[in-house]
CSV table of C-alpha atoms in Angstrom, one decimal:
chain,number,residue,atom,x,y,z
A,1,UNK,CA,-33.0,-14.1,-63.2
A,2,UNK,CA,-32.5,-17.3,-61.2
A,3,UNK,CA,-29.7,-16.6,-58.8
A,4,UNK,CA,-27.0,-19.2,-58.6
A,5,UNK,CA,-24.3,-19.3,-55.9
A,6,UNK,CA,-20.7,-18.4,-56.7
A,7,UNK,CA,-19.6,-22.0,-56.7
A,8,UNK,CA,-22.5,-23.1,-58.8
A,9,UNK,CA,-21.6,-20.5,-61.4
A,10,UNK,CA,-17.9,-21.6,-61.4
A,11,UNK,CA,-19.2,-25.2,-61.9
A,12,UNK,CA,-21.1,-24.1,-65.0
A,13,UNK,CA,-17.9,-22.7,-66.5
A,14,UNK,CA,-15.8,-25.7,-65.4
A,15,UNK,CA,-18.3,-28.2,-66.9
A,16,UNK,CA,-18.4,-26.6,-70.3
A,17,UNK,CA,-17.8,-29.4,-72.9
A,18,UNK,CA,-15.6,-28.0,-75.7
A,19,UNK,CA,-15.7,-29.9,-79.0
A,20,UNK,CA,-13.5,-27.9,-81.4
A,21,UNK,CA,-9.9,-28.9,-81.9
A,22,UNK,CA,-7.2,-26.8,-80.2
A,23,UNK,CA,-5.7,-24.2,-82.6
A,24,UNK,CA,-1.9,-24.1,-82.4
A,25,UNK,CA,1.1,-22.2,-83.9
A,26,UNK,CA,4.8,-22.3,-83.7
A,27,UNK,CA,6.7,-19.5,-81.9
A,28,UNK,CA,10.3,-18.8,-81.0
A,29,UNK,CA,10.8,-19.9,-77.3
A,30,UNK,CA,11.5,-16.4,-76.1
A,31,UNK,CA,8.1,-15.2,-77.5
A,32,UNK,CA,6.1,-18.0,-75.9
A,33,UNK,CA,6.0,-16.8,-72.3
A,34,UNK,CA,2.4,-16.6,-71.1
A,35,UNK,CA,1.2,-19.1,-73.8
A,36,UNK,CA,0.1,-22.7,-73.3
A,37,UNK,CA,2.5,-25.4,-74.5
A,38,UNK,CA,0.8,-27.7,-77.1
A,39,UNK,CA,3.4,-30.5,-77.0
A,40,UNK,CA,5.4,-32.5,-74.5
A,41,UNK,CA,9.1,-31.6,-74.3
A,42,UNK,CA,11.9,-34.0,-73.2
A,43,UNK,CA,15.4,-33.7,-72.1
A,44,UNK,CA,17.7,-34.2,-75.1
A,45,UNK,CA,20.6,-35.3,-72.9
A,46,UNK,CA,21.4,-36.1,-69.3
A,47,UNK,CA,21.7,-33.2,-66.9
A,48,UNK,CA,24.3,-32.4,-65.9
A,49,UNK,CA,25.8,-33.8,-69.1
A,50,UNK,CA,29.1,-34.5,-67.4
A,51,UNK,CA,30.6,-34.8,-63.9
A,52,UNK,CA,30.7,-31.2,-62.9
A,53,UNK,CA,32.6,-29.4,-60.2
A,54,UNK,CA,30.3,-27.8,-57.7
A,55,UNK,CA,33.0,-25.6,-56.1
A,56,UNK,CA,36.1,-23.7,-57.1
A,57,UNK,CA,39.0,-25.8,-55.8
A,58,UNK,CA,41.1,-28.9,-56.7
A,59,UNK,CA,40.1,-32.3,-58.1
A,60,UNK,CA,41.8,-35.4,-56.8
A,61,UNK,CA,42.0,-39.0,-58.1
A,62,UNK,CA,41.4,-40.5,-54.7
A,63,UNK,CA,40.1,-39.1,-51.4
A,64,UNK,CA,42.8,-36.7,-50.0
A,65,UNK,CA,43.5,-37.0,-46.2
A,66,UNK,CA,44.2,-34.1,-43.9
A,67,UNK,CA,47.9,-33.1,-44.2
A,68,UNK,CA,48.5,-34.8,-47.5
A,69,UNK,CA,50.4,-32.8,-50.3
A,70,UNK,CA,49.6,-33.0,-54.0
A,71,UNK,CA,51.2,-31.7,-57.1
A,72,UNK,CA,49.1,-29.5,-59.4
A,73,UNK,CA,49.4,-30.8,-63.0
A,74,UNK,CA,46.9,-28.5,-64.8
A,75,UNK,CA,43.6,-26.6,-64.8
A,76,UNK,CA,40.0,-27.4,-65.8
A,77,UNK,CA,37.6,-24.6,-66.3
A,78,UNK,CA,34.1,-24.3,-67.7
A,79,UNK,CA,34.2,-25.1,-71.4
A,80,UNK,CA,37.9,-25.9,-71.3
A,81,UNK,CA,38.6,-29.3,-69.8
A,82,UNK,CA,42.0,-30.6,-68.6
A,83,UNK,CA,43.2,-32.9,-71.4
A,84,UNK,CA,46.0,-34.6,-69.6
A,85,UNK,CA,46.3,-37.6,-67.2
A,86,UNK,CA,45.9,-37.3,-63.5
A,87,UNK,CA,48.1,-39.8,-61.6
A,88,UNK,CA,48.4,-40.7,-57.9
A,89,UNK,CA,49.7,-37.8,-55.9
A,90,UNK,CA,48.5,-35.3,-58.5
A,91,UNK,CA,45.5,-33.0,-58.7
A,92,UNK,CA,43.9,-30.5,-61.1
A,93,UNK,CA,42.9,-26.9,-60.2
A,94,UNK,CA,39.2,-26.7,-61.1
A,95,UNK,CA,36.5,-24.0,-61.4
A,96,UNK,CA,32.8,-24.3,-60.6
A,97,UNK,CA,31.0,-25.8,-63.5
A,98,UNK,CA,34.1,-27.3,-65.1
A,99,UNK,CA,34.3,-31.0,-66.2
A,100,UNK,CA,35.9,-33.2,-63.6
A,101,UNK,CA,38.6,-35.4,-65.1
A,102,UNK,CA,37.6,-39.0,-65.4
A,103,UNK,CA,40.3,-40.2,-62.9
A,104,UNK,CA,39.1,-37.7,-60.2
A,105,UNK,CA,36.6,-38.6,-57.5
A,106,UNK,CA,36.6,-35.7,-55.1
A,107,UNK,CA,36.7,-31.9,-55.3
A,108,UNK,CA,38.1,-29.9,-52.3
A,109,UNK,CA,37.3,-26.2,-52.2
A,110,UNK,CA,40.4,-24.0,-52.1
A,111,UNK,CA,39.5,-22.6,-48.7
A,112,UNK,CA,40.1,-26.0,-47.2
A,113,UNK,CA,43.7,-26.1,-48.6
A,114,UNK,CA,47.0,-24.3,-48.4
A,115,UNK,CA,48.3,-23.9,-51.9
A,116,UNK,CA,51.1,-22.5,-54.0
A,117,UNK,CA,51.5,-22.3,-57.7
A,118,UNK,CA,52.6,-25.9,-58.0
A,119,UNK,CA,51.4,-27.7,-54.8
A,120,UNK,CA,48.3,-28.1,-52.6
A,121,UNK,CA,48.2,-29.2,-48.9
A,122,UNK,CA,44.9,-30.4,-47.4
A,123,UNK,CA,44.0,-28.6,-44.2
A,124,UNK,CA,40.7,-30.3,-43.3
A,125,UNK,CA,39.1,-33.7,-43.4
A,126,UNK,CA,37.3,-34.3,-46.7
A,127,UNK,CA,34.2,-36.5,-47.5
A,128,UNK,CA,34.8,-38.9,-50.4
A,129,UNK,CA,33.0,-37.8,-53.5
A,130,UNK,CA,32.4,-34.4,-52.2
A,131,UNK,CA,31.5,-31.4,-54.4
A,132,UNK,CA,30.9,-33.3,-57.7
A,133,UNK,CA,27.6,-32.9,-59.4
A,134,UNK,CA,27.4,-36.3,-61.1
A,135,UNK,CA,26.4,-36.8,-64.7
A,136,UNK,CA,22.6,-37.4,-65.0
A,137,UNK,CA,22.0,-37.0,-61.2
A,138,UNK,CA,19.3,-34.4,-61.9
A,139,UNK,CA,17.7,-35.8,-65.0
A,140,UNK,CA,18.3,-38.5,-67.6
A,141,UNK,CA,18.0,-38.1,-71.4
A,142,UNK,CA,14.3,-38.7,-72.5
A,143,UNK,CA,12.8,-37.6,-69.2
A,144,UNK,CA,9.9,-35.2,-69.3
A,145,UNK,CA,11.0,-31.6,-69.3
A,146,UNK,CA,7.8,-29.6,-69.7
A,147,UNK,CA,4.3,-31.2,-70.0
A,148,UNK,CA,1.8,-30.3,-72.7
A,149,UNK,CA,-0.8,-27.8,-71.2
A,150,UNK,CA,1.8,-25.9,-69.2
A,151,UNK,CA,1.5,-22.1,-69.1
A,152,UNK,CA,5.0,-21.0,-69.9
A,153,UNK,CA,6.7,-18.5,-67.6
A,154,UNK,CA,9.9,-16.6,-67.6
A,155,UNK,CA,11.2,-19.4,-65.3
A,156,UNK,CA,10.8,-21.9,-68.2
A,157,UNK,CA,13.1,-19.9,-70.5
A,158,UNK,CA,16.3,-21.3,-68.8
A,159,UNK,CA,15.0,-24.8,-69.1
A,160,UNK,CA,13.8,-24.4,-72.7
A,161,UNK,CA,17.2,-23.0,-73.8
A,162,UNK,CA,19.0,-25.8,-71.9
A,163,UNK,CA,17.2,-28.5,-73.9
A,164,UNK,CA,17.5,-26.6,-77.2
A,165,UNK,CA,13.8,-26.1,-77.6
A,166,UNK,CA,14.2,-22.9,-79.7
A,167,UNK,CA,10.8,-23.3,-81.5
A,168,UNK,CA,7.7,-24.3,-79.6
A,169,UNK,CA,4.2,-25.4,-80.6
A,170,UNK,CA,1.8,-23.5,-78.4
A,171,UNK,CA,-1.9,-22.9,-78.3
A,172,UNK,CA,-3.2,-19.9,-80.2
A,173,UNK,CA,-4.8,-17.4,-77.8
A,174,UNK,CA,-8.5,-17.1,-77.2
A,175,UNK,CA,-9.9,-14.7,-79.7
A,176,UNK,CA,-11.9,-12.1,-77.7
A,177,UNK,CA,-14.2,-9.3,-78.6
A,178,UNK,CA,-14.8,-6.6,-75.9
A,179,UNK,CA,-18.0,-4.5,-75.9
A,180,UNK,CA,-19.1,-1.9,-73.4
A,181,UNK,CA,-22.7,-0.9,-73.7
A,182,UNK,CA,-24.5,2.3,-72.5
A,183,UNK,CA,-25.9,5.4,-74.1
A,184,UNK,CA,-24.1,7.4,-71.4
A,185,UNK,CA,-20.6,6.4,-72.5
A,186,UNK,CA,-18.1,8.7,-74.2
A,187,UNK,CA,-14.4,8.2,-75.1
A,188,UNK,CA,-11.6,9.1,-72.7
A,189,UNK,CA,-10.6,12.2,-74.7
A,190,UNK,CA,-14.2,13.6,-74.8
A,191,UNK,CA,-15.8,16.0,-72.3
A,192,UNK,CA,-18.8,14.2,-70.9
A,193,UNK,CA,-22.2,16.0,-70.7
A,194,UNK,CA,-24.2,16.2,-67.6
A,195,UNK,CA,-25.7,12.6,-68.0
A,196,UNK,CA,-22.6,11.1,-69.6
A,197,UNK,CA,-19.5,9.3,-68.2
A,198,UNK,CA,-16.2,8.3,-69.8
A,199,UNK,CA,-16.1,4.6,-70.6
A,200,UNK,CA,-13.8,3.5,-67.8
A,201,UNK,CA,-14.9,-0.2,-67.9
A,202,UNK,CA,-13.9,-0.3,-71.5
A,203,UNK,CA,-10.4,1.0,-70.9
A,204,UNK,CA,-9.8,-1.0,-67.7
A,205,UNK,CA,-10.8,-4.3,-69.3
A,206,UNK,CA,-8.7,-3.5,-72.3
A,207,UNK,CA,-5.7,-3.1,-70.0
A,208,UNK,CA,-6.4,-6.3,-68.1
A,209,UNK,CA,-6.8,-8.2,-71.3
A,210,UNK,CA,-3.7,-6.8,-72.9
A,211,UNK,CA,-1.5,-8.3,-70.1
A,212,UNK,CA,-2.9,-11.8,-70.6
A,213,UNK,CA,-1.0,-13.5,-73.4
A,214,UNK,CA,-3.6,-16.3,-73.5
A,215,UNK,CA,-6.0,-13.7,-75.1
A,216,UNK,CA,-6.0,-11.9,-78.5
A,217,UNK,CA,-8.3,-8.9,-78.5
A,218,UNK,CA,-9.7,-9.0,-82.1
A,219,UNK,CA,-12.4,-6.3,-81.7
A,220,UNK,CA,-13.2,-3.7,-79.1
A,221,UNK,CA,-16.0,-1.1,-79.0
A,222,UNK,CA,-18.4,0.8,-76.8
A,223,UNK,CA,-21.9,1.4,-78.2
A,224,UNK,CA,-25.2,2.9,-77.2
A,225,UNK,CA,-28.1,0.8,-75.9
A,226,UNK,CA,-29.5,0.3,-79.3
A,227,UNK,CA,-30.5,-3.2,-80.3
A,228,UNK,CA,-29.9,-2.9,-84.0
A,229,UNK,CA,-26.5,-1.3,-83.6
A,230,UNK,CA,-25.5,-4.0,-81.1
A,231,UNK,CA,-26.7,-6.7,-83.4
A,232,UNK,CA,-24.8,-5.3,-86.3
A,233,UNK,CA,-21.6,-5.3,-84.3
A,234,UNK,CA,-22.1,-8.8,-83.0
A,235,UNK,CA,-22.8,-10.1,-86.5
A,236,UNK,CA,-19.7,-8.4,-87.9
A,237,UNK,CA,-17.3,-10.1,-85.5
A,238,UNK,CA,-19.0,-13.3,-84.4
A,239,UNK,CA,-17.2,-15.6,-86.8
A,240,UNK,CA,-13.8,-14.3,-85.8
A,241,UNK,CA,-14.1,-14.7,-82.0
A,242,UNK,CA,-14.3,-17.4,-79.4
A,243,UNK,CA,-15.6,-15.2,-76.6
A,244,UNK,CA,-17.7,-12.0,-76.4
A,245,UNK,CA,-16.9,-10.1,-73.2
A,246,UNK,CA,-19.6,-7.5,-72.6
A,247,UNK,CA,-19.9,-4.9,-69.8
A,248,UNK,CA,-23.3,-3.4,-69.1
A,249,UNK,CA,-26.6,-4.4,-70.6
A,250,UNK,CA,-27.0,-7.6,-68.7
A,251,UNK,CA,-29.6,-6.5,-66.0
A,252,UNK,CA,-33.4,-6.7,-66.2
A,253,UNK,CA,-34.4,-3.2,-67.4
A,254,UNK,CA,-35.8,-2.5,-70.9
A,255,UNK,CA,-32.3,-1.2,-71.9
A,256,UNK,CA,-30.4,-4.3,-70.8
A,257,UNK,CA,-30.3,-5.8,-74.3
A,258,UNK,CA,-27.5,-8.3,-74.2
A,259,UNK,CA,-29.5,-11.4,-73.0
A,260,UNK,CA,-32.2,-10.8,-75.7
A,261,UNK,CA,-29.5,-10.2,-78.4
A,262,UNK,CA,-27.7,-13.3,-77.3
A,263,UNK,CA,-30.8,-15.4,-77.6
A,264,UNK,CA,-31.7,-14.0,-81.1
A,265,UNK,CA,-28.1,-14.8,-82.3
A,266,UNK,CA,-28.7,-18.5,-81.3
A,267,UNK,CA,-26.9,-18.6,-78.0
A,268,UNK,CA,-28.3,-20.6,-75.1
A,269,UNK,CA,-28.3,-18.9,-71.7
A,270,UNK,CA,-26.4,-20.9,-69.1
A,271,UNK,CA,-26.7,-18.5,-66.2
A,272,UNK,CA,-28.1,-15.1,-65.5
A,273,UNK,CA,-28.0,-13.7,-62.0
A,274,UNK,CA,-25.8,-14.7,-59.0
A,275,UNK,CA,-26.3,-14.5,-55.3
A,276,UNK,CA,-23.1,-12.5,-54.9
A,277,UNK,CA,-22.1,-8.8,-54.4
A,278,UNK,CA,-20.8,-7.2,-56.4
A,279,UNK,CA,-21.7,-9.1,-59.6
A,280,UNK,CA,-25.4,-10.0,-59.2
A,281,UNK,CA,-26.5,-9.7,-62.9
A,282,UNK,CA,-23.6,-11.8,-64.4
A,283,UNK,CA,-24.7,-13.5,-67.7
A,284,UNK,CA,-23.2,-16.4,-69.6
A,285,UNK,CA,-24.5,-18.0,-72.9
A,286,UNK,CA,-23.0,-20.3,-75.5
A,287,UNK,CA,-23.4,-21.4,-79.1
A,288,UNK,CA,-21.2,-24.4,-79.9
A,289,UNK,CA,-17.8,-23.4,-78.5
A,290,UNK,CA,-18.5,-19.7,-78.8
A,291,UNK,CA,-19.5,-17.9,-75.6
A,292,UNK,CA,-20.9,-14.6,-74.4
A,293,UNK,CA,-19.9,-13.5,-70.9
A,294,UNK,CA,-21.8,-10.4,-69.7
A,295,UNK,CA,-20.3,-8.4,-66.8
A,296,UNK,CA,-22.2,-5.8,-64.7
A,297,UNK,CA,-21.8,-2.2,-65.7
A,298,UNK,CA,-20.6,-0.8,-62.4
A,299,UNK,CA,-16.8,-0.4,-62.3
A,300,UNK,CA,-16.0,-2.5,-59.2
A,301,UNK,CA,-18.5,-5.1,-60.3
A,302,UNK,CA,-17.0,-5.4,-63.7
A,303,UNK,CA,-13.4,-5.8,-62.5
A,304,UNK,CA,-14.5,-8.3,-59.7
A,305,UNK,CA,-16.4,-10.4,-62.2
A,306,UNK,CA,-13.6,-10.2,-64.8
A,307,UNK,CA,-11.2,-11.4,-62.1
A,308,UNK,CA,-13.4,-14.2,-60.9
A,309,UNK,CA,-15.2,-15.4,-64.0
A,310,UNK,CA,-13.6,-14.1,-67.2
A,311,UNK,CA,-10.1,-15.3,-66.4
A,312,UNK,CA,-11.6,-18.7,-65.4
A,313,UNK,CA,-13.5,-18.9,-68.7
A,314,UNK,CA,-10.4,-18.0,-70.7
A,315,UNK,CA,-8.5,-20.9,-69.1
A,316,UNK,CA,-11.4,-23.2,-69.8
A,317,UNK,CA,-11.4,-22.2,-73.5
A,318,UNK,CA,-7.7,-23.0,-73.5
A,319,UNK,CA,-8.5,-26.4,-71.9
A,320,UNK,CA,-6.2,-25.8,-68.9
A,321,UNK,CA,-6.8,-26.1,-65.2
A,322,UNK,CA,-8.0,-23.2,-63.0
A,323,UNK,CA,-6.0,-21.1,-60.6
A,324,UNK,CA,-7.0,-22.0,-57.1
A,325,UNK,CA,-8.0,-19.4,-54.6
A,326,UNK,CA,-5.2,-18.2,-52.3
A,327,UNK,CA,-5.4,-18.0,-48.6
A,328,UNK,CA,-4.4,-14.8,-46.8
A,329,UNK,CA,-4.5,-13.9,-43.1
A,330,UNK,CA,-7.0,-11.2,-42.3
A,331,UNK,CA,-5.1,-8.2,-40.9
A,332,UNK,CA,-8.4,-6.7,-39.8
A,333,UNK,CA,-11.9,-8.1,-39.4
A,334,UNK,CA,-13.6,-8.6,-42.8
A,335,UNK,CA,-17.4,-8.2,-42.4
A,336,UNK,CA,-20.3,-9.1,-44.6
A,337,UNK,CA,-23.6,-7.9,-43.2
A,338,UNK,CA,-25.6,-8.7,-46.4
A,339,UNK,CA,-27.6,-11.7,-47.6
A,340,UNK,CA,-25.3,-12.5,-50.6
A,341,UNK,CA,-21.8,-13.8,-50.7
A,342,UNK,CA,-19.5,-10.7,-50.7
A,343,UNK,CA,-16.4,-10.4,-53.0
A,344,UNK,CA,-14.9,-7.8,-50.6
A,345,UNK,CA,-12.3,-5.5,-52.2
A,346,UNK,CA,-9.1,-5.8,-50.3
A,347,UNK,CA,-5.5,-4.7,-50.1
A,348,UNK,CA,-2.9,-7.4,-50.1
A,349,UNK,CA,0.4,-7.0,-48.2
A,350,UNK,CA,2.6,-10.1,-47.9
A,351,UNK,CA,0.5,-12.8,-46.3
A,352,UNK,CA,-2.1,-10.4,-45.0
A,353,UNK,CA,-5.3,-8.8,-46.5
A,354,UNK,CA,-7.0,-5.7,-45.3
A,355,UNK,CA,-10.4,-4.2,-46.2
A,356,UNK,CA,-9.9,-1.6,-49.0
A,357,UNK,CA,-11.8,1.7,-48.9
A,358,UNK,CA,-14.9,1.1,-51.0
A,359,UNK,CA,-18.1,3.0,-51.4
A,360,UNK,CA,-20.1,0.4,-53.4
A,361,UNK,CA,-20.0,-1.1,-56.8
A,362,UNK,CA,-20.0,2.2,-58.6
A,363,UNK,CA,-17.0,3.7,-56.8
A,364,UNK,CA,-14.6,3.9,-59.6
A,365,UNK,CA,-11.9,5.6,-57.5
A,366,UNK,CA,-11.7,2.5,-55.2
A,367,UNK,CA,-10.2,0.5,-58.0
A,368,UNK,CA,-6.9,2.5,-57.6
A,369,UNK,CA,-6.6,1.0,-54.1
A,370,UNK,CA,-7.7,-2.6,-54.6
A,371,UNK,CA,-5.4,-5.5,-55.0
A,372,UNK,CA,-8.0,-8.3,-55.0
A,373,UNK,CA,-11.1,-9.7,-53.5
A,374,UNK,CA,-11.8,-11.7,-50.4
A,375,UNK,CA,-14.8,-14.1,-50.3
A,376,UNK,CA,-17.0,-13.7,-47.2
A,377,UNK,CA,-20.2,-15.8,-46.7
A,378,UNK,CA,-23.5,-14.0,-46.1
A,379,UNK,CA,-24.1,-12.4,-42.7
A,380,UNK,CA,-20.7,-13.4,-41.4
A,381,UNK,CA,-17.2,-12.1,-40.8
A,382,UNK,CA,-13.6,-13.3,-41.0
A,383,UNK,CA,-12.0,-12.3,-37.8
A,384,UNK,CA,-8.5,-10.7,-37.7
A,385,UNK,CA,-5.9,-13.5,-37.7
A,386,UNK,CA,-8.2,-16.0,-39.5
A,387,UNK,CA,-7.7,-17.1,-43.1
A,388,UNK,CA,-9.6,-15.7,-46.0
A,389,UNK,CA,-10.0,-17.1,-49.5
A,390,UNK,CA,-8.9,-14.4,-52.0
A,391,UNK,CA,-8.3,-13.8,-55.6
A,392,UNK,CA,-5.9,-11.2,-57.0
A,393,UNK,CA,-7.3,-8.5,-59.2
A,394,UNK,CA,-7.0,-9.4,-62.9
A,395,UNK,CA,-5.6,-12.9,-62.2
A,396,UNK,CA,-4.5,-14.6,-65.4
């Protein structure tokens, strides 16, 4: 293995040149959250589409002065405009969101008035044009609403429904096959023997993948360290996937078979081995636009490398930009006494991070107390109060 730095490995992923056309499909807008928009969307009309009252109160045809009295001639409420004429000395009772009559130029909130059923008196000075949200003051018809390549969130739903975008063309998800390797692995509902363990990586990664709507899990299995069995499985699913995600089998022992299998299947190795902890044996290969990403077999290493590299690779396969690291203030000293960059498990609390309890890469119980990972350079520390670059566990 030739150890690359973390940032060199990220560059390898970022610089992948993808040649295949983007696969797309059409979905109802409320089923598209988490997916990547494959078309530009535009405002179908001005917003707001009419002069809209910004306050409950009264609409006046000219600026009312303090002490003036006005006759109420009608009411305008949201969806039910006042249809009559508003003359000098008259006003219209109006609700927030209602259409302001054409003749009216100012809305005065009711708390700045004294009013009866038929008449209003102005109690305070009023700024001309106040409390009217003018037609088109936010956006004009034809302006960009959502750009192609945007990852749609719940926050986009209001916008999409406002512009009538009830069906959307989005990218199809990355087709992913998950494989955990190891002759020691048994299913969650089996009692492990003395030298066996339940396949925790397999179930953890399935859970992380399931919450990422940019991914479709098309195959998932855990198998013994048997070359022929692994090759049969690879061959059976290869044409249906964009990415193989493998845990275990990527080190340098006689039973770490994934690099050899990848090469035999025609994949070219892009990286194998990083100067990081946890995650030293990370493996990446490609054949055309199809990739194999091999994660270490230790539980904390597998989750750390999924968070750092798999999510980035998935975004690359979707041809969208990466999520930047986030900066948090160290609530305690974060120490790295080793010779490799440390992805230190941390707990996140507001703007602060704290070192999580952690007894090494194989400490599966630590995962229940980890929110993310802080990056600490070799033989250095981030002092309490200083900023640390961090990534949240399972970032999408």
